[in-house]
mmCIF file of C-alpha atoms and ligand atoms in Angstrom:
data_model
loop_
_atom_site.group_PDB
_atom_site.id
_atom_site.type_symbol
_atom_site.label_atom_id
_atom_site.label_comp_id
_atom_site.label_asym_id
_atom_site.label_seq_id
_atom_site.Cartn_x
_atom_site.Cartn_y
_atom_site.Cartn_z
ATOM 1 C CA MET A 1 90.811 93.012 67.161
ATOM 2 C CA THR A 2 93.021 91.029 64.805
ATOM 3 C CA THR A 3 92.385 87.395 64.000
ATOM 4 C CA THR A 4 95.383 86.428 66.116
ATOM 5 C CA GLY A 5 93.993 88.525 68.950
ATOM 6 C CA THR A 6 90.607 86.828 68.703
ATOM 7 C CA ARG A 7 92.311 83.434 68.743
ATOM 8 C CA THR A 8 94.324 84.273 71.844
ATOM 9 C CA ALA A 9 91.235 85.661 73.608
ATOM 10 C CA ASP A 10 89.408 82.427 72.695
ATOM 11 C CA ALA A 11 92.321 80.438 74.104
ATOM 12 C CA ALA A 12 92.000 82.332 77.402
ATOM 13 C CA ARG A 13 88.248 81.600 77.510
ATOM 14 C CA ALA A 14 88.803 77.939 76.705
ATOM 15 C CA LEU A 15 91.486 77.629 79.370
ATOM 16 C CA SER A 16 89.159 79.255 81.886
ATOM 17 C CA ALA A 17 86.386 76.780 81.062
ATOM 18 C CA THR A 18 88.749 73.800 81.330
ATOM 19 C CA ALA A 19 90.438 74.911 84.533
ATOM 20 C CA TYR A 20 87.471 76.391 86.400
ATOM 21 C CA GLY A 21 84.233 75.255 84.760
ATOM 22 C CA PRO A 22 81.792 78.160 84.567
ATOM 23 C CA GLN A 23 81.945 80.510 81.588
ATOM 24 C CA PRO A 24 84.027 83.646 82.218
ATOM 25 C CA VAL A 25 82.201 87.005 82.118
ATOM 26 C CA GLY A 26 84.668 88.506 79.655
ATOM 27 C CA THR A 27 88.223 88.888 78.470
ATOM 28 C CA TRP A 28 90.583 91.835 78.820
ATOM 29 C CA SER A 29 93.967 92.251 77.187
ATOM 30 C CA ALA A 30 97.148 94.304 77.223
ATOM 31 C CA PRO A 31 100.008 94.496 74.713
ATOM 32 C CA GLY A 32 103.752 94.033 74.896
ATOM 33 C CA ARG A 33 105.886 96.941 73.786
ATOM 34 C CA VAL A 34 108.902 97.942 71.765
ATOM 35 C CA ASN A 35 110.955 100.874 72.950
ATOM 36 C CA LEU A 36 111.879 103.064 69.993
ATOM 37 C CA ILE A 37 114.448 105.001 72.028
ATOM 38 C CA GLY A 38 115.215 105.985 75.647
ATOM 39 C CA GLU A 39 116.775 103.000 77.411
ATOM 40 C CA HIS A 40 117.287 102.843 81.199
ATOM 41 C CA THR A 41 116.232 106.488 81.365
ATOM 42 C CA ASP A 42 112.894 105.693 83.029
ATOM 43 C CA TYR A 43 114.223 104.999 86.544
ATOM 44 C CA ASN A 44 116.401 108.104 86.183
ATOM 45 C CA ASP A 45 113.262 110.286 85.958
ATOM 46 C CA GLY A 46 114.054 110.804 82.260
ATOM 47 C CA PHE A 47 112.349 110.451 78.866
ATOM 48 C CA VAL A 48 111.279 107.381 76.876
ATOM 49 C CA LEU A 49 109.516 106.776 73.551
ATOM 50 C CA PRO A 50 107.978 103.278 73.503
ATOM 51 C CA PHE A 51 105.012 101.949 71.558
ATOM 52 C CA ALA A 52 102.585 99.109 72.222
ATOM 53 C CA ILE A 53 102.751 96.216 69.741
ATOM 54 C CA GLN A 54 100.126 93.905 68.276
ATOM 55 C CA HIS A 55 101.147 90.965 70.492
ATOM 56 C CA ARG A 56 98.868 90.777 73.511
ATOM 57 C CA THR A 57 98.173 88.876 76.713
ATOM 58 C CA HIS A 58 94.479 88.105 77.221
ATOM 59 C CA VAL A 59 92.878 87.217 80.525
ATOM 60 C CA ALA A 60 89.458 85.612 80.959
ATOM 61 C CA LEU A 61 87.791 86.437 84.268
ATOM 62 C CA ALA A 62 85.129 84.492 86.159
ATOM 63 C CA PRO A 63 83.851 85.885 89.479
ATOM 64 C CA ARG A 64 83.810 83.647 92.566
ATOM 65 C CA GLN A 65 81.529 83.569 95.579
ATOM 66 C CA ASP A 66 84.406 83.813 98.070
ATOM 67 C CA ALA A 67 87.325 86.227 98.513
ATOM 68 C CA ARG A 68 89.901 84.008 96.815
ATOM 69 C CA ILE A 69 91.901 84.352 93.626
ATOM 70 C CA ARG A 70 93.055 81.608 91.267
ATOM 71 C CA VAL A 71 95.347 82.052 88.269
ATOM 72 C CA VAL A 72 96.299 79.686 85.461
ATOM 73 C CA SER A 73 98.279 80.319 82.308
ATOM 74 C CA ARG A 74 98.400 78.616 78.961
ATOM 75 C CA PHE A 75 101.936 79.478 77.847
ATOM 76 C CA LEU A 76 103.780 80.454 80.962
ATOM 77 C CA ARG A 77 104.753 77.631 83.234
ATOM 78 C CA SER A 78 105.112 78.011 86.967
ATOM 79 C CA SER A 79 108.676 77.663 88.212
ATOM 80 C CA ASP A 80 107.887 74.450 90.077
ATOM 81 C CA GLY A 81 107.066 72.941 86.721
ATOM 82 C CA ASP A 82 103.466 71.840 87.203
ATOM 83 C CA GLY A 83 101.987 74.710 85.194
ATOM 84 C CA GLY A 84 98.771 74.301 87.128
ATOM 85 C CA VAL A 85 96.364 76.539 88.983
ATOM 86 C CA VAL A 86 97.822 78.780 91.704
ATOM 87 C CA GLU A 87 95.382 79.834 94.430
ATOM 88 C CA ALA A 88 95.440 82.316 97.328
ATOM 89 C CA GLY A 89 93.061 84.151 99.621
ATOM 90 C CA LEU A 90 92.893 87.847 98.699
ATOM 91 C CA ALA A 91 93.616 88.730 102.336
ATOM 92 C CA GLU A 92 96.611 86.385 102.302
ATOM 93 C CA LEU A 93 98.358 88.393 99.538
ATOM 94 C CA ALA A 94 99.482 91.060 102.030
ATOM 95 C CA GLU A 95 101.289 88.326 103.974
ATOM 96 C CA LEU A 96 102.977 86.905 100.871
ATOM 97 C CA PHE A 97 104.200 90.179 99.314
ATOM 98 C CA PRO A 98 106.874 91.275 99.417
ATOM 99 C CA GLY A 99 108.490 89.210 102.197
ATOM 100 C CA ARG A 100 107.317 85.677 101.338
ATOM 101 C CA ARG A 101 107.123 86.014 97.550
ATOM 102 C CA ASP A 102 109.439 83.011 97.118
ATOM 103 C CA GLU A 103 106.504 80.810 98.179
ATOM 104 C CA VAL A 104 104.572 81.896 95.064
ATOM 105 C CA PRO A 105 105.436 80.223 91.723
ATOM 106 C CA GLU A 106 107.384 82.739 89.666
ATOM 107 C CA TRP A 107 104.958 83.662 86.874
ATOM 108 C CA ALA A 108 101.998 83.829 89.309
ATOM 109 C CA ARG A 109 103.759 86.647 91.195
ATOM 110 C CA TYR A 110 102.784 89.002 88.338
ATOM 111 C CA PRO A 111 98.968 88.636 88.450
ATOM 112 C CA LEU A 112 98.799 87.995 92.197
ATOM 113 C CA GLY A 113 101.142 90.956 92.743
ATOM 114 C CA VAL A 114 98.818 93.191 90.720
ATOM 115 C CA ALA A 115 95.789 92.020 92.757
ATOM 116 C CA TRP A 116 97.722 92.792 95.964
ATOM 117 C CA ALA A 117 98.924 96.236 94.785
ATOM 118 C CA LEU A 118 95.428 97.118 93.510
ATOM 119 C CA ILE A 119 93.773 96.228 96.822
ATOM 120 C CA GLU A 120 96.389 98.283 98.704
ATOM 121 C CA ALA A 121 96.064 101.289 96.350
ATOM 122 C CA ALA A 122 92.269 101.238 96.675
ATOM 123 C CA GLU A 123 92.527 100.712 100.449
ATOM 124 C CA ALA A 124 89.917 98.021 99.961
ATOM 125 C CA ASP A 125 89.066 95.330 102.506
ATOM 126 C CA PRO A 126 90.365 92.158 100.798
ATOM 127 C CA ARG A 127 87.575 90.155 102.472
ATOM 128 C CA SER A 128 84.890 92.236 100.796
ATOM 129 C CA VAL A 129 86.077 92.337 97.172
ATOM 130 C CA THR A 130 84.821 89.798 94.632
ATOM 131 C CA GLY A 131 86.947 86.687 94.328
ATOM 132 C CA VAL A 132 88.167 85.906 90.796
ATOM 133 C CA ASP A 133 89.347 83.029 88.638
ATOM 134 C CA LEU A 134 91.786 84.292 85.992
ATOM 135 C CA ALA A 135 93.002 82.378 82.926
ATOM 136 C CA PHE A 136 95.795 83.835 80.778
ATOM 137 C CA ALA A 137 96.788 83.211 77.174
ATOM 138 C CA SER A 138 99.416 85.244 75.376
ATOM 139 C CA ASP A 139 101.194 85.663 72.073
ATOM 140 C CA VAL A 140 103.796 88.070 73.473
ATOM 141 C CA PRO A 141 107.193 86.391 73.100
ATOM 142 C CA VAL A 142 108.582 85.686 76.591
ATOM 143 C CA GLY A 143 112.107 86.835 77.462
ATOM 144 C CA ALA A 144 112.515 88.761 74.204
ATOM 145 C CA GLY A 145 112.642 92.185 75.811
ATOM 146 C CA LEU A 146 109.109 92.936 74.567
ATOM 147 C CA SER A 147 107.582 93.274 78.047
ATOM 148 C CA SER A 148 105.599 90.097 78.338
ATOM 149 C CA SER A 149 105.516 90.909 82.058
ATOM 150 C CA ALA A 150 103.944 94.357 81.571
ATOM 151 C CA ALA A 151 101.339 92.700 79.321
ATOM 152 C CA ILE A 152 100.317 90.302 82.131
ATOM 153 C CA GLU A 153 100.263 93.170 84.619
ATOM 154 C CA GLY A 154 98.263 95.466 82.324
ATOM 155 C CA ALA A 155 95.667 92.808 81.453
ATOM 156 C CA THR A 156 95.255 91.870 85.118
ATOM 157 C CA ALA A 157 95.014 95.507 86.200
ATOM 158 C CA VAL A 158 92.266 96.497 83.726
ATOM 159 C CA ALA A 159 90.289 93.291 84.361
ATOM 160 C CA LEU A 160 90.390 93.604 88.160
ATOM 161 C CA ALA A 161 89.862 97.376 88.236
ATOM 162 C CA GLU A 162 86.665 97.015 86.197
ATOM 163 C CA THR A 163 85.425 93.992 88.144
ATOM 164 C CA TRP A 164 86.093 95.662 91.477
ATOM 165 C CA GLY A 165 84.563 98.992 90.356
ATOM 166 C CA LEU A 166 87.784 100.967 90.874
ATOM 167 C CA ASP A 167 88.007 104.203 88.905
ATOM 168 C CA LEU A 168 91.743 104.328 88.160
ATOM 169 C CA ASP A 169 93.279 105.838 85.018
ATOM 170 C CA GLY A 170 96.104 104.413 82.876
ATOM 171 C CA PRO A 171 99.005 106.003 84.800
ATOM 172 C CA ALA A 172 97.510 104.828 88.127
ATOM 173 C CA LEU A 173 97.174 101.258 86.815
ATOM 174 C CA ALA A 174 100.705 101.464 85.383
ATOM 175 C CA GLN A 175 102.039 102.334 88.834
ATOM 176 C CA ILE A 176 100.194 99.362 90.288
ATOM 177 C CA GLY A 177 101.838 97.123 87.663
ATOM 178 C CA ARG A 178 105.264 98.535 88.464
ATOM 179 C CA ARG A 179 104.738 98.001 92.200
ATOM 180 C CA ALA A 180 103.845 94.365 91.486
ATOM 181 C CA GLU A 181 106.989 93.969 89.392
ATOM 182 C CA ASN A 182 109.260 95.730 91.927
ATOM 183 C CA GLU A 183 107.906 94.202 95.130
ATOM 184 C CA ALA A 184 106.033 91.007 94.265
ATOM 185 C CA VAL A 185 108.446 89.844 91.540
ATOM 186 C CA GLY A 186 111.533 91.620 92.848
ATOM 187 C CA ALA A 187 112.704 93.241 89.585
ATOM 188 C CA PRO A 188 113.880 96.847 90.201
ATOM 189 C CA THR A 189 112.436 98.149 86.911
ATOM 190 C CA GLY A 190 111.031 101.559 85.962
ATOM 191 C CA ILE A 191 107.595 102.654 84.745
ATOM 192 C CA MET A 192 108.093 102.620 80.951
ATOM 193 C CA ASP A 193 106.744 99.183 80.060
ATOM 194 C CA GLN A 194 103.548 99.477 82.079
ATOM 195 C CA MET A 195 102.821 102.972 80.721
ATOM 196 C CA ALA A 196 103.348 101.797 77.133
ATOM 197 C CA SER A 197 101.094 98.777 77.670
ATOM 198 C CA LEU A 198 98.318 100.836 79.279
ATOM 199 C CA LEU A 199 98.448 103.951 77.050
ATOM 200 C CA GLY A 200 99.430 102.580 73.598
ATOM 201 C CA ARG A 201 97.759 104.001 70.468
ATOM 202 C CA PRO A 202 97.641 102.667 66.898
ATOM 203 C CA ASP A 203 100.343 104.167 64.648
ATOM 204 C CA ALA A 204 101.837 106.183 67.491
ATOM 205 C CA ALA A 205 104.473 106.119 70.204
ATOM 206 C CA ILE A 206 104.104 107.406 73.755
ATOM 207 C CA PHE A 207 106.532 110.187 74.660
ATOM 208 C CA LEU A 208 106.720 109.893 78.401
ATOM 209 C CA ASP A 209 108.269 112.118 81.017
ATOM 210 C CA CYS A 210 109.013 109.527 83.702
ATOM 211 C CA ARG A 211 109.230 112.187 86.431
ATOM 212 C CA SER A 212 105.819 113.804 85.960
ATOM 213 C CA LEU A 213 104.260 110.812 84.148
ATOM 214 C CA GLU A 214 102.962 113.260 81.545
ATOM 215 C CA ALA A 215 102.476 111.395 78.289
ATOM 216 C CA GLU A 216 102.171 112.758 74.751
ATOM 217 C CA VAL A 217 101.100 110.734 71.736
ATOM 218 C CA VAL A 218 103.661 111.072 68.914
ATOM 219 C CA ASP A 219 102.612 109.958 65.429
ATOM 220 C CA LEU A 220 105.101 107.532 63.942
ATOM 221 C CA GLY A 221 103.914 107.522 60.339
ATOM 222 C CA PHE A 222 105.883 104.377 59.479
ATOM 223 C CA ALA A 223 103.377 103.169 56.873
ATOM 224 C CA ASP A 224 103.101 106.551 55.107
ATOM 225 C CA ALA A 225 106.895 106.691 54.907
ATOM 226 C CA GLY A 226 107.029 103.146 53.474
ATOM 227 C CA LEU A 227 108.804 101.852 56.577
ATOM 228 C CA GLU A 228 108.483 98.724 58.707
ATOM 229 C CA LEU A 229 109.804 98.069 62.184
ATOM 230 C CA LEU A 230 111.541 94.720 62.312
ATOM 231 C CA VAL A 231 112.166 92.872 65.579
ATOM 232 C CA ILE A 232 115.174 90.554 65.602
ATOM 233 C CA ASP A 233 114.769 88.361 68.689
ATOM 234 C CA THR A 234 118.181 86.920 69.507
ATOM 235 C CA GLY A 235 116.711 84.194 71.713
ATOM 236 C CA VAL A 236 119.229 85.126 74.437
ATOM 237 C CA LYS A 237 117.146 85.097 77.632
ATOM 238 C CA HIS A 238 117.544 87.732 80.317
ATOM 239 C CA SER A 239 116.087 88.391 83.754
ATOM 240 C CA HIS A 240 115.871 91.803 85.355
ATOM 241 C CA ALA A 241 115.299 90.356 88.823
ATOM 242 C CA THR A 242 118.965 89.388 88.984
ATOM 243 C CA GLY A 243 122.349 90.932 88.299
ATOM 244 C CA GLY A 244 123.157 93.521 85.697
ATOM 245 C CA TYR A 245 119.950 95.564 85.633
ATOM 246 C CA GLY A 246 120.099 96.359 89.358
ATOM 247 C CA GLU A 247 123.832 97.106 89.141
ATOM 248 C CA ARG A 248 123.233 99.650 86.375
ATOM 249 C CA ARG A 249 120.508 101.264 88.419
ATOM 250 C CA ALA A 250 122.794 101.489 91.467
ATOM 251 C CA ALA A 251 125.556 103.121 89.370
ATOM 252 C CA CYS A 252 123.083 105.763 88.133
ATOM 253 C CA GLU A 253 121.988 106.489 91.699
ATOM 254 C CA ARG A 254 125.627 106.841 92.803
ATOM 255 C CA ALA A 255 126.318 109.323 90.016
ATOM 256 C CA ALA A 256 123.217 111.395 90.832
ATOM 257 C CA ALA A 257 124.196 111.459 94.523
ATOM 258 C CA ALA A 258 127.722 112.590 93.630
ATOM 259 C CA MET A 259 126.210 115.489 91.676
ATOM 260 C CA GLY A 260 123.856 116.308 94.551
ATOM 261 C CA VAL A 261 120.696 115.901 92.430
ATOM 262 C CA PRO A 262 117.652 113.625 92.894
ATOM 263 C CA ALA A 263 118.175 111.807 89.574
ATOM 264 C CA LEU A 264 120.357 111.861 86.440
ATOM 265 C CA ARG A 265 117.478 113.628 84.683
ATOM 266 C CA ASP A 266 118.862 116.727 86.391
ATOM 267 C CA VAL A 267 122.341 116.384 84.860
ATOM 268 C CA ALA A 268 122.996 118.114 81.512
ATOM 269 C CA ALA A 269 125.674 117.268 78.950
ATOM 270 C CA ALA A 270 127.535 120.405 80.041
ATOM 271 C CA ASP A 271 127.784 118.972 83.603
ATOM 272 C CA LEU A 272 129.564 115.797 82.478
ATOM 273 C CA PRO A 273 133.144 117.136 82.844
ATOM 274 C CA ARG A 274 132.416 117.932 86.491
ATOM 275 C CA LEU A 275 130.890 114.489 87.071
ATOM 276 C CA ALA A 276 134.045 112.901 85.610
ATOM 277 C CA GLY A 277 136.002 114.302 88.549
ATOM 278 C CA LEU A 278 133.553 112.973 91.136
ATOM 279 C CA VAL A 279 133.055 109.277 90.291
ATOM 280 C CA ASP A 280 135.065 106.341 88.969
ATOM 281 C CA GLU A 281 135.413 105.835 85.234
ATOM 282 C CA VAL A 282 132.809 103.055 84.923
ATOM 283 C CA THR A 283 130.169 104.983 86.908
ATOM 284 C CA PHE A 284 130.914 108.007 84.738
ATOM 285 C CA ARG A 285 130.250 106.069 81.541
ATOM 286 C CA ARG A 286 126.990 104.670 82.951
ATOM 287 C CA ALA A 287 125.843 108.221 83.709
ATOM 288 C CA ARG A 288 127.004 109.538 80.337
ATOM 289 C CA HIS A 289 124.724 107.003 78.629
ATOM 290 C CA ILE A 290 121.721 108.278 80.570
ATOM 291 C CA VAL A 291 122.492 111.963 79.996
ATOM 292 C CA THR A 292 123.062 111.545 76.252
ATOM 293 C CA GLU A 293 120.132 109.105 75.859
ATOM 294 C CA ASN A 294 117.704 111.595 77.397
ATOM 295 C CA GLN A 295 118.817 114.142 74.798
ATOM 296 C CA ARG A 296 118.438 111.560 72.014
ATOM 297 C CA VAL A 297 114.816 110.948 73.034
ATOM 298 C CA LEU A 298 114.066 114.672 72.839
ATOM 299 C CA ASP A 299 115.869 114.869 69.488
ATOM 300 C CA THR A 300 113.949 111.855 68.158
ATOM 301 C CA VAL A 301 110.579 113.358 69.099
ATOM 302 C CA ARG A 302 111.506 116.640 67.421
ATOM 303 C CA THR A 303 112.846 114.879 64.325
ATOM 304 C CA LEU A 304 109.733 112.708 64.007
ATOM 305 C CA ARG A 305 107.521 115.786 64.166
ATOM 306 C CA GLU A 306 109.599 117.940 61.827
ATOM 307 C CA GLN A 307 111.017 115.462 59.323
ATOM 308 C CA GLY A 308 109.305 112.089 59.801
ATOM 309 C CA PRO A 309 110.637 108.630 60.661
ATOM 310 C CA THR A 310 113.180 108.251 57.852
ATOM 311 C CA ALA A 311 115.282 110.929 59.572
ATOM 312 C CA ILE A 312 115.701 109.196 62.969
ATOM 313 C CA GLY A 313 118.158 106.483 61.877
ATOM 314 C CA ASP A 314 121.335 108.135 63.202
ATOM 315 C CA LEU A 315 119.739 108.647 66.616
ATOM 316 C CA LEU A 316 118.865 104.936 66.851
ATOM 317 C CA VAL A 317 122.403 103.977 65.873
ATOM 318 C CA ALA A 318 123.951 106.398 68.391
ATOM 319 C CA SER A 319 121.677 104.969 71.107
ATOM 320 C CA HIS A 320 122.917 101.458 70.384
ATOM 321 C CA ALA A 321 126.568 102.531 70.474
ATOM 322 C CA SER A 322 126.008 104.218 73.831
ATOM 323 C CA MET A 323 124.411 101.066 75.297
ATOM 324 C CA ARG A 324 127.182 98.890 73.890
ATOM 325 C CA ASP A 325 130.150 101.046 74.929
ATOM 326 C CA ASP A 326 129.059 103.202 77.892
ATOM 327 C CA PHE A 327 126.219 101.297 79.579
ATOM 328 C CA GLU A 328 127.574 97.869 78.514
ATOM 329 C CA ILE A 329 124.240 96.061 78.360
ATOM 330 C CA SER A 330 124.499 94.693 74.836
ATOM 331 C CA VAL A 331 125.589 91.154 73.976
ATOM 332 C CA PRO A 332 127.384 89.901 70.825
ATOM 333 C CA GLU A 333 124.110 88.619 69.339
ATOM 334 C CA LEU A 334 122.484 92.071 69.645
ATOM 335 C CA ASP A 335 125.528 93.818 68.137
ATOM 336 C CA THR A 336 125.527 91.308 65.285
ATOM 337 C CA ALA A 337 121.820 91.896 64.608
ATOM 338 C CA VAL A 338 122.303 95.682 64.549
ATOM 339 C CA GLU A 339 125.392 95.568 62.339
ATOM 340 C CA ALA A 340 123.811 93.110 59.899
ATOM 341 C CA ALA A 341 120.650 95.217 59.633
ATOM 342 C CA LEU A 342 122.600 98.421 59.003
ATOM 343 C CA GLY A 343 124.861 96.646 56.507
ATOM 344 C CA ALA A 344 121.772 95.512 54.579
ATOM 345 C CA GLY A 345 120.431 99.057 54.351
ATOM 346 C CA ALA A 346 118.271 99.563 57.456
ATOM 347 C CA VAL A 347 117.476 103.220 58.183
ATOM 348 C CA GLY A 348 118.515 102.633 61.808
ATOM 349 C CA ALA A 349 118.833 99.807 64.330
ATOM 350 C CA ARG A 350 119.415 99.318 68.039
ATOM 351 C CA MET A 351 118.840 96.867 70.853
ATOM 352 C CA THR A 352 115.546 97.479 72.658
ATOM 353 C CA GLY A 353 114.564 96.931 76.289
ATOM 354 C CA GLY A 354 116.678 96.235 79.339
ATOM 355 C CA GLY A 355 119.506 94.440 77.546
ATOM 356 C CA PHE A 356 121.671 91.405 78.404
ATOM 357 C CA GLY A 357 119.737 89.539 75.709
ATOM 358 C CA GLY A 358 116.321 89.992 74.134
ATOM 359 C CA ALA A 359 115.701 91.731 70.832
ATOM 360 C CA ALA A 360 117.055 94.366 68.479
ATOM 361 C CA ILE A 361 114.838 96.579 66.337
ATOM 362 C CA ALA A 362 115.563 97.725 62.795
ATOM 363 C CA LEU A 363 113.700 100.454 60.941
ATOM 364 C CA VAL A 364 113.643 99.336 57.326
ATOM 365 C CA SER A 365 111.992 100.307 54.071
ATOM 366 C CA HIS A 366 109.074 98.109 53.111
ATOM 367 C CA ASP A 367 110.930 96.517 50.202
ATOM 368 C CA SER A 368 114.086 95.710 52.139
ATOM 369 C CA VAL A 369 112.429 93.690 54.928
ATOM 370 C CA GLU A 370 113.443 90.367 53.378
ATOM 371 C CA ARG A 371 116.978 91.520 52.592
ATOM 372 C CA VAL A 372 117.578 92.763 56.154
ATOM 373 C CA ALA A 373 116.082 89.610 57.677
ATOM 374 C CA ALA A 374 118.231 87.400 55.432
ATOM 375 C CA ALA A 375 121.347 89.400 56.329
ATOM 376 C CA ALA A 376 120.640 88.995 60.051
ATOM 377 C CA ARG A 377 120.089 85.236 59.690
ATOM 378 C CA ALA A 378 123.281 84.855 57.660
ATOM 379 C CA ALA A 379 125.321 86.872 60.179
ATOM 380 C CA PHE A 380 124.016 84.749 63.063
ATOM 381 C CA GLU A 381 124.878 81.570 61.230
ATOM 382 C CA ALA A 382 128.370 82.818 60.385
ATOM 383 C CA SER A 383 128.963 83.609 64.071
ATOM 384 C CA GLY A 384 127.652 80.237 65.237
ATOM 385 C CA PHE A 385 124.659 81.798 67.050
ATOM 386 C CA THR A 386 121.246 80.107 67.275
ATOM 387 C CA ALA A 387 118.978 81.392 64.473
ATOM 388 C CA PRO A 388 117.058 84.568 65.474
ATOM 389 C CA THR A 389 113.276 84.945 65.279
ATOM 390 C CA ILE A 390 112.396 87.873 63.033
ATOM 391 C CA PHE A 391 109.020 89.590 62.636
ATOM 392 C CA THR A 392 107.518 93.027 62.051
ATOM 393 C CA VAL A 393 105.572 94.922 64.715
ATOM 394 C CA THR A 394 102.793 97.465 64.365
ATOM 395 C CA PRO A 395 102.179 100.303 66.841
ATOM 396 C CA SER A 396 98.928 99.243 68.505
ATOM 397 C CA ALA A 397 96.287 100.109 71.101
ATOM 398 C CA GLY A 398 96.843 99.765 74.850
ATOM 399 C CA ALA A 399 95.100 97.668 77.485
ATOM 400 C CA ALA A 400 91.299 97.347 77.319
ATOM 401 C CA ARG A 401 88.358 95.002 77.622
ATOM 402 C CA ASP A 402 88.248 92.893 74.430
HETATM 403 C C1 GLA B 1 113.126 97.014 81.226
HETATM 404 C C2 GLA B 1 112.406 97.709 82.380
HETATM 405 C C3 GLA B 1 112.044 99.157 82.034
HETATM 406 C C4 GLA B 1 113.231 99.902 81.476
HETATM 407 C C5 GLA B 1 113.933 99.093 80.400
HETATM 408 C C6 GLA B 1 115.203 99.741 79.927
HETATM 409 O O1 GLA B 1 112.258 96.858 80.157
HETATM 410 O O2 GLA B 1 111.238 97.009 82.721
HETATM 411 O O3 GLA B 1 111.521 99.792 83.173
HETATM 412 O O4 GLA B 1 114.125 100.280 82.500
HETATM 413 O O5 GLA B 1 114.249 97.781 80.832
HETATM 414 O O6 GLA B 1 114.941 100.919 79.259
#
């Protein structure tokens, strides 16, 4: 574990001791993620290529004598503003989710939702499983499109699965995390973030078929190629529980229904002219993004394997253009970050994650990191935008006990 990781794990332990008293039995952690390419394709049964990053959420766990669960978090504040301990009976979770989730402070819906989904998946009697006190600390930037939520879900899932003696693999735990996010939080998201957080590997991306959940590890080789992956966090906050994300998903489902297929995964580029005659112009463009993005993921995997990472720049740029023009989920800050990075010599750049804010990524040569970062800062200043936060990320390991 890195020094930062050790510090964050220590912070989770310290928070546990302060909030609950007895020493926790251990800490578990899960990373955030960057998506290299394949945006909004996951809930269309398509392909994605994310990787786990070095930023992690750690959870310290202390068992309890009763069947209750308490959660507290160092960085994330509950929506009612007290930031304190949230407590529930494990049997009570089935009454709260999904119908009465509004009674649970917003951030606590993630860990409590995972506990609920895990108990349901295991068909366990909530009165007979060990009660737990959980304390979270995280260095995953919140609201940056780097899946701070999947990191909470992943850390909770591995900690509880081990404590409760449940033998569930990464994809099973990822599905539990997604169920928590969909039903306990109310965000209609796909499976990508949870799979990346659970299955991440150092120096590699996860090539995921979101229909079969088959995952292949794809070497990225950034360091050998002298490349760095820069994150440019615009600071524009987004929420996938409201608005645009769900609308995009509904448009994709309409287009698939018009074509008479289960999902847009089943539509090929050659089918697009026919689709154009079946749906309105906006729905058509939404679908065209998905169909072309799926192909770009396949092309990126092939290019990485055959030619290495310096050759994927055009695919990243085409992905951004498709999200900006067809899917319309970019914002001026993200476009500015991408244009500035490319203008300063980045190999490729695109927004990453669900959109409507969050971060852009830029693939840059080691010696142009400073130049690209300076160009992005200057472009933001010239446009009157709040200064971005810029840092490099390293493809890292997935969720585990620390
Ligand atoms: C968010 C969701 C993912 C995925 C991306 C867009 O991160 O959580 O499931 O849909 O947006 O690719």
